[in-house]
Structure formats: C-alpha cells, structure tokens
Amino acid sequence: MSKIKDKLIFKLLISVVLGMIIGQFSSTKNIILLETIKYILGQIIFFTIPLIILGFIAPAIAKLKNNAGKMLITMLSLSYLSSIGAAFFSMILGYSIIPYLSINSSVKGLRTLPEVFFKLDIPPIMPVMSALILAIFIGLAVVWTNSEIFTNILLDFNKIVLALVNRIVIPILPIFIFCTFASLAYEGSITKQLPVFIKIIGIIIICHFVWLSVLYAIGAIVSKKNPFDIIRNYIPAYLTAVGTMSSAATLPVALKCAKNTKVLKKDIIDFAIPLGSTTHLCGSVLTEVFFLMTVSRILYSKLPSLPTMIIFIILLGIFAVGAPGVPGGTVLASLGIIVSVLKFNDTGIALMLTIFALQDSFGTACNITGDGALALILQGIFENNQRVSN
C-alpha cells in the first residue's frame, strides 16, 4: 500500500477527489485560505518554469552536436503541423456536428471566489518565451564553438534543475491541484455548468483522444516502436495538466513521466519535452476552433465560411507555436486574429473566453500528452537518418 501511495498518479487522483468534495462544503474563510495557498504554490511553480526550460533545452541542444539545428527545425515543424492538423480536424467536425447541436450558453448562479489573504509575488527571472529563445541560443552557440567547458556547465546545471523539480515542484503539485479543484467546486463551475460542460466538452475530449491516437500511430510507424509504454507512463502528466490547466506547470511531471519510459532516449526527452510544452498546443487549438465555430453559431446564427476558417487556422498554428503555456494562453495569444479574421465583437470574445476556460484543463492535457508522441516521431526521424548516412 505504501508503494501505491508513493505513486504520483495516486496522489493526483486523491487531490482531485478531495478538492471537489471539500470545496462544495467549505466556508468562505476556508476558501480564502485555500486560494492563498494555491496562489503562493502557483508562484513557486511558475518561477521554476524558465529554469526548467534553460536547464533542459540548452544542455540537450549542446549534446546533440551537429544534429542540433536540424532537430530544432524538425521539432518546430512537427509542432506546427500537429496543431494545424488538429485544427482542420476540428473544423471538419464543426461543420458536420454544430448545426445539429442545441447549446444553451447562459449559465447563472456561480459564486464569486473571495480575495486571498495576501499575495506573495515571486516573478520568474524571465518570461517563458525569453527562456526558450535564450536556451536555444546558448545551446546552439555551445555547439558552434565546440566549447567543452560550457557543455559541462550546462550538464551540471541540468542536474541542479532536476533536483529542484524532484524535491520542490513535484511534492507541492498535489496540494496545488487540491486547492484548484476546491475553488472550482466552491465556485460551482463543476456543478452548475455541468450541462454545458457535458454537451461541448464531451465532444472535444473524444476529439482529443482521436488526435492523440493519430499522433502516436504516426510515432509508431516512424520510429518502429510500440508507443503504449509512453502512453501508460504519461497518465500522471495528463492528470496534472487537468489540475493545473497549464503546460508549463505540468512540464516537471511530463519530464518525469517521459524518463520512466523505455522507448524514448534521454537526449530526445530533454530536448523535445520542454520544447513541446511551449510550442505544441494541438489540444488547445483543436478546442479553440470548435468553440469559435460554436460561438459564431450562437451569436451570429451562422458558421464562419470555409475560406475564412482556412486562413484563420493557418495563422492560428503560428500563434499556437509562440503561445505561452499558461491557462488560456492559446486563446489569449490569438485574440487579434479572432477579431480581425473572424470579426468577433466584444460579446463574442467574452463568451469565447468563458467557454474555453471550462475545458482548458483537458486541452492542456492533450497538449502535454501529445508531446510524447512528437518526441517519438522526432526520435524515429533522426534514427532513420543516421541509418541512411551510415
């Protein structure tokens, strides 16, 4: 029994269940305390994200040597293709299903979450995208200069960051998720919005698993390896993403899950998983497209035209690659093209943000789980290239 309790997946499930139960029966004072704890723990988790990106991507690029530039371009291309592929899949589904759905978007009676006792702000040393670009530049510069000294420094830094992840981030994640679900239960998002949640999210979740199946099937074909070991080990990362609603916050768990697999190589994991958490947002993009079409049907009594959707998806894929891996990051990054291409007004934007927030956790879970498939595809591509060159 002690071994079961030590498993992260067990801790996460307990956190979710207890949070939902306690949140529904908590007083306002208790929720204020939980909200304060959640805020502080969230600050700690998000502070470590730039360090994780620097500590894993830069050393991984340095170890790749001559393949570094090619692998970077390949991974970014895979992220973009996966995102727009998911978006086009969602678009086709939207044109096929949405005209026949009857969706009530008006949900009232939610309680307002109280303000926290105090805010302990711990700003990250740099934004996520700055950390990503810096990690790429440092890694490539070390490769180009063939600097053994900086290679060893980066490898030691990788060990330091890994220790921070294992001893600080992983242990506090179940508490953070418990507080998150307690707040949702107190607010009423899980109960009062359940009918809307089931109608739309049910379709979206099925689509997420369909797209993940496509990605892992491609990974199996390209790498000629069985992806089931990756899928099985990624369950804790999926649950963490559901609880945190953030690819960035789930990154430490995703790395731990990937390293537990017997299929993926360490160098590929250290490079592809952190990069994917920032650039690969297939689940969020898939969801955004379906919801945008739904909102358009609700407010404007029609779906966007096919040419408009194609232009929007091509642009959305670019924005998704650069979107921050934080709650709602994809839709926030794409607000400009939602207004300019789809011509949504303020009401449409507000409704879009509200509905998207309801499923953000599941889109994030799809994103982070899909990173394992991209890592498998990437590994297969470069292993095949090496065989050809040899």
PDB file of N, CA, C and O in Angstrom, residues 98 101 103 200 288-299 302-304 344 351 355:
ATOM      1  N   ILE A  98     -21.999  20.882 -35.420  1.00  0.00           N
ATOM      2  CA  ILE A  98     -22.531  22.073 -34.742  1.00  0.00           C
ATOM      3  C   ILE A  98     -23.920  22.484 -35.238  1.00  0.00           C
ATOM      4  O   ILE A  98     -24.773  22.863 -34.420  1.00  0.00           O
ATOM      5  N   LEU A 101     -26.536  20.801 -33.116  1.00  0.00           N
ATOM      6  CA  LEU A 101     -26.479  20.896 -31.660  1.00  0.00           C
ATOM      7  C   LEU A 101     -27.391  22.014 -31.164  1.00  0.00           C
ATOM      8  O   LEU A 101     -27.546  23.045 -31.814  1.00  0.00           O
ATOM      9  N   ILE A 103     -27.294  24.295 -27.982  1.00  0.00           N
ATOM     10  CA  ILE A 103     -26.439  24.607 -26.840  1.00  0.00           C
ATOM     11  C   ILE A 103     -26.914  25.871 -26.159  1.00  0.00           C
ATOM     12  O   ILE A 103     -27.082  26.914 -26.798  1.00  0.00           O
ATOM     13  N   ILE A 200     -20.572  20.184 -24.772  1.00  0.00           N
ATOM     14  CA  ILE A 200     -19.480  20.598 -25.649  1.00  0.00           C
ATOM     15  C   ILE A 200     -18.204  19.834 -25.346  1.00  0.00           C
ATOM     16  O   ILE A 200     -17.550  19.302 -26.238  1.00  0.00           O
ATOM     17  N   GLU A 288     -10.153  25.332 -29.503  1.00  0.00           N
ATOM     18  CA  GLU A 288     -10.465  26.721 -29.845  1.00  0.00           C
ATOM     19  C   GLU A 288     -11.249  26.802 -31.142  1.00  0.00           C
ATOM     20  O   GLU A 288     -12.223  27.563 -31.245  1.00  0.00           O
ATOM     21  N   VAL A 289     -10.853  26.035 -32.132  1.00  0.00           N
ATOM     22  CA  VAL A 289     -11.544  26.076 -33.423  1.00  0.00           C
ATOM     23  C   VAL A 289     -12.999  25.627 -33.271  1.00  0.00           C
ATOM     24  O   VAL A 289     -13.926  26.274 -33.779  1.00  0.00           O
ATOM     25  N   PHE A 290     -13.212  24.533 -32.550  1.00  0.00           N
ATOM     26  CA  PHE A 290     -14.584  24.033 -32.374  1.00  0.00           C
ATOM     27  C   PHE A 290     -15.441  25.028 -31.597  1.00  0.00           C
ATOM     28  O   PHE A 290     -16.604  25.277 -31.944  1.00  0.00           O
ATOM     29  N   PHE A 291     -14.874  25.618 -30.559  1.00  0.00           N
ATOM     30  CA  PHE A 291     -15.623  26.583 -29.753  1.00  0.00           C
ATOM     31  C   PHE A 291     -15.894  27.873 -30.516  1.00  0.00           C
ATOM     32  O   PHE A 291     -16.963  28.477 -30.364  1.00  0.00           O
ATOM     33  N   LEU A 292     -14.936  28.318 -31.309  1.00  0.00           N
ATOM     34  CA  LEU A 292     -15.157  29.524 -32.103  1.00  0.00           C
ATOM     35  C   LEU A 292     -16.320  29.332 -33.076  1.00  0.00           C
ATOM     36  O   LEU A 292     -17.152  30.231 -33.247  1.00  0.00           O
ATOM     37  N   MET A 293     -16.368  28.169 -33.683  1.00  0.00           N
ATOM     38  CA  MET A 293     -17.473  27.883 -34.607  1.00  0.00           C
ATOM     39  C   MET A 293     -18.797  27.796 -33.849  1.00  0.00           C
ATOM     40  O   MET A 293     -19.840  28.253 -34.333  1.00  0.00           O
ATOM     41  N   THR A 294     -18.759  27.242 -32.627  1.00  0.00           N
ATOM     42  CA  THR A 294     -19.967  27.147 -31.801  1.00  0.00           C
ATOM     43  C   THR A 294     -20.465  28.527 -31.391  1.00  0.00           C
ATOM     44  O   THR A 294     -21.664  28.824 -31.483  1.00  0.00           O
ATOM     45  N   VAL A 295     -19.541  29.373 -30.935  1.00  0.00           N
ATOM     46  CA  VAL A 295     -19.907  30.729 -30.515  1.00  0.00           C
ATOM     47  C   VAL A 295     -20.452  31.521 -31.707  1.00  0.00           C
ATOM     48  O   VAL A 295     -21.414  32.293 -31.569  1.00  0.00           O
ATOM     49  N   SER A 296     -19.853  31.349 -32.861  1.00  0.00           N
ATOM     50  CA  SER A 296     -20.335  32.031 -34.053  1.00  0.00           C
ATOM     51  C   SER A 296     -21.768  31.618 -34.376  1.00  0.00           C
ATOM     52  O   SER A 296     -22.609  32.449 -34.745  1.00  0.00           O
ATOM     53  N   ARG A 297     -22.057  30.344 -34.193  1.00  0.00           N
ATOM     54  CA  ARG A 297     -23.417  29.841 -34.432  1.00  0.00           C
ATOM     55  C   ARG A 297     -24.398  30.416 -33.411  1.00  0.00           C
ATOM     56  O   ARG A 297     -25.540  30.775 -33.747  1.00  0.00           O
ATOM     57  N   ILE A 298     -23.960  30.523 -32.148  1.00  0.00           N
ATOM     58  CA  ILE A 298     -24.834  31.010 -31.077  1.00  0.00           C
ATOM     59  C   ILE A 298     -25.145  32.497 -31.252  1.00  0.00           C
ATOM     60  O   ILE A 298     -26.311  32.920 -31.179  1.00  0.00           O
ATOM     61  N   LEU A 299     -24.108  33.305 -31.483  1.00  0.00           N
ATOM     62  CA  LEU A 299     -24.276  34.760 -31.503  1.00  0.00           C
ATOM     63  C   LEU A 299     -24.676  35.308 -32.866  1.00  0.00           C
ATOM     64  O   LEU A 299     -25.435  36.272 -32.958  1.00  0.00           O
ATOM     65  N   LYS A 302     -24.717  31.714 -37.637  1.00  0.00           N
ATOM     66  CA  LYS A 302     -24.081  31.075 -38.790  1.00  0.00           C
ATOM     67  C   LYS A 302     -22.664  30.665 -38.433  1.00  0.00           C
ATOM     68  O   LYS A 302     -22.050  31.196 -37.501  1.00  0.00           O
ATOM     69  N   LEU A 303     -22.155  29.722 -39.205  1.00  0.00           N
ATOM     70  CA  LEU A 303     -20.759  29.309 -39.045  1.00  0.00           C
ATOM     71  C   LEU A 303     -19.884  30.152 -39.960  1.00  0.00           C
ATOM     72  O   LEU A 303     -20.329  30.619 -41.016  1.00  0.00           O
ATOM     73  N   PRO A 304     -18.628  30.384 -39.586  1.00  0.00           N
ATOM     74  CA  PRO A 304     -17.716  31.113 -40.483  1.00  0.00           C
ATOM     75  C   PRO A 304     -17.561  30.363 -41.803  1.00  0.00           C
ATOM     76  O   PRO A 304     -17.677  29.137 -41.852  1.00  0.00           O
ATOM     77  N   PHE A 344     -15.178  38.824 -34.625  1.00  0.00           N
ATOM     78  CA  PHE A 344     -15.931  38.692 -33.373  1.00  0.00           C
ATOM     79  C   PHE A 344     -15.988  40.039 -32.668  1.00  0.00           C
ATOM     80  O   PHE A 344     -15.007  40.786 -32.645  1.00  0.00           O
ATOM     81  N   LEU A 351     -17.686  35.531 -24.491  1.00  0.00           N
ATOM     82  CA  LEU A 351     -18.267  34.194 -24.461  1.00  0.00           C
ATOM     83  C   LEU A 351     -17.225  33.136 -24.809  1.00  0.00           C
ATOM     84  O   LEU A 351     -17.181  32.058 -24.211  1.00  0.00           O
ATOM     85  N   ILE A 355     -16.268  30.020 -22.261  1.00  0.00           N
ATOM     86  CA  ILE A 355     -16.441  28.603 -22.619  1.00  0.00           C
ATOM     87  C   ILE A 355     -15.083  27.906 -22.716  1.00  0.00           C
ATOM     88  O   ILE A 355     -14.927  26.770 -22.276  1.00  0.00           O
TER      89      ILE A 355
END
